[in-house]
DNA sequence: GAGTGGTCTAGACCACAAT
DNA sequence: TTGTGGTCTAGACCACTCC
């Protein structure tokens, strides 16, 4: 206890903040080496383990890059890449302080077309479940969720009440999520979806396609259709 | 040294994998407590610090949630949220094994309009730099990059050669990136952009808007326009 | 061989939760 | 008061890079 009234900021955090500040101010530039664990430990009067933890966490955050035997370097700002978080529609609407509700349009058992069978890695003609749900923000339709589900993963899918629980929430609950593939594109909606979304003629949709895996199989393939004039994906880092 | 021929997998990783496997198999379910650091340490024959590191990293990854004084619990699968990485166009094209090149269409000094001044948090009429660059994938135009830049952050912007270096790459180099806001939307392109992208009439664009901060100021505001029929954002987790 | 990061130990004290 | 996580130490051995 050397310092009195320590404001309960752990030493490893102080070191992290110090290093990030030096980088942010441009004192240590991209690709340059930063001080060793040893010397940071001395400078801050802590053990090497503590300095090590600080720098390791910065490496996890890709702020620096470590090369064993060589040193620690300020990472290339490959932040050419922007990280985006796509939330589910109910949470997103709630976060805006608006009301969300959803209406089930269709819930059926189908046999897989060629294209669907390929995406699910099953045989053409095998059974799939299919649902169409419309999501509303303050009573205005904002998303049509067109979803196919693998019966081997969620055999009770057709028996759910999708006005009280979204398909997404149900699937999360019954199937541990092991992987996701997605794409975002723009295009014209099927006529039926355009009507459900109260869209103007010729207006394009912003579409999020999402395919989830669970227990080694494709669990679900979904397309979320949004009217381009009333919806965008957004976020910050 | 109890085990001979240790395959160089550190103990903390073994513990992480064990815990993740139990969760993945549903042995430990959402919200349930997992064993304490102490008991994991005993079970794996390691010190508490090692078990602690394993569980702390899982907490960082949001696989578990820790409550000091209480215990460690399997996290709610709020993976309703999908994390997406948007790469810059040159890297993305290179990753597909295709050729990228870009052509500078315009490079000028402008005075900020009302709307731009608001986004840059400067005064209307202040100087901004403006560039329009077209990016090609295998000689096919795939993106129009319409960018405004804050002269206080990148005073030499107008003197760069943007056929050999993208605006993005230049800005990354001169201005440490402190924050990003983005949005993705769909809409009709300005007539000039439609021509530059060789688009069919009526075809919408997929647009990525991106605003970056550096040194406490807005550094750059950019809109990346892509023909919807030939471009989508995609990725996986 | 010297320097660096990667991992680990066997303790310790603390803050906080549950009781 | 007991049990939990949060942090920290002062060493240690190892793998790797660089000279």
Short mmCIF file of C-alpha atoms (C1' of nucleotides) in Angstrom, two decimals, chain D:
data_model
loop_
_atom_site.label_atom_id
_atom_site.label_comp_id
_atom_site.label_asym_id
_atom_site.label_seq_id
_atom_site.Cartn_x
_atom_site.Cartn_y
_atom_site.Cartn_z
"C1'" DT D 1 -18.73 -15.27 8.34
"C1'" DT D 2 -17.84 -17.82 4.34
"C1'" DG D 3 -17.25 -18.18 -0.43
"C1'" DT D 4 -16.59 -16.04 -4.64
"C1'" DG D 5 -14.18 -13.34 -8.11
"C1'" DG D 6 -10.37 -9.34 -8.95
"C1'" DT D 7 -5.91 -8.26 -8.61
"C1'" DC D 8 -1.12 -8.71 -7.65
"C1'" DT D 9 3.74 -10.55 -6.58
"C1'" DA D 10 8.43 -12.45 -7.25
"C1'" DG D 11 10.02 -15.55 -8.85
"C1'" DA D 12 10.51 -19.53 -12.71
"C1'" DC D 13 11.12 -22.16 -17.17
"C1'" DC D 14 10.29 -22.25 -21.95
"C1'" DA D 15 10.10 -20.92 -27.16
"C1'" DC D 16 11.40 -17.92 -30.17
"C1'" DT D 17 14.06 -13.96 -32.60
"C1'" DC D 18 17.99 -11.53 -33.50
"C1'" DC D 19 22.70 -10.80 -33.55
#
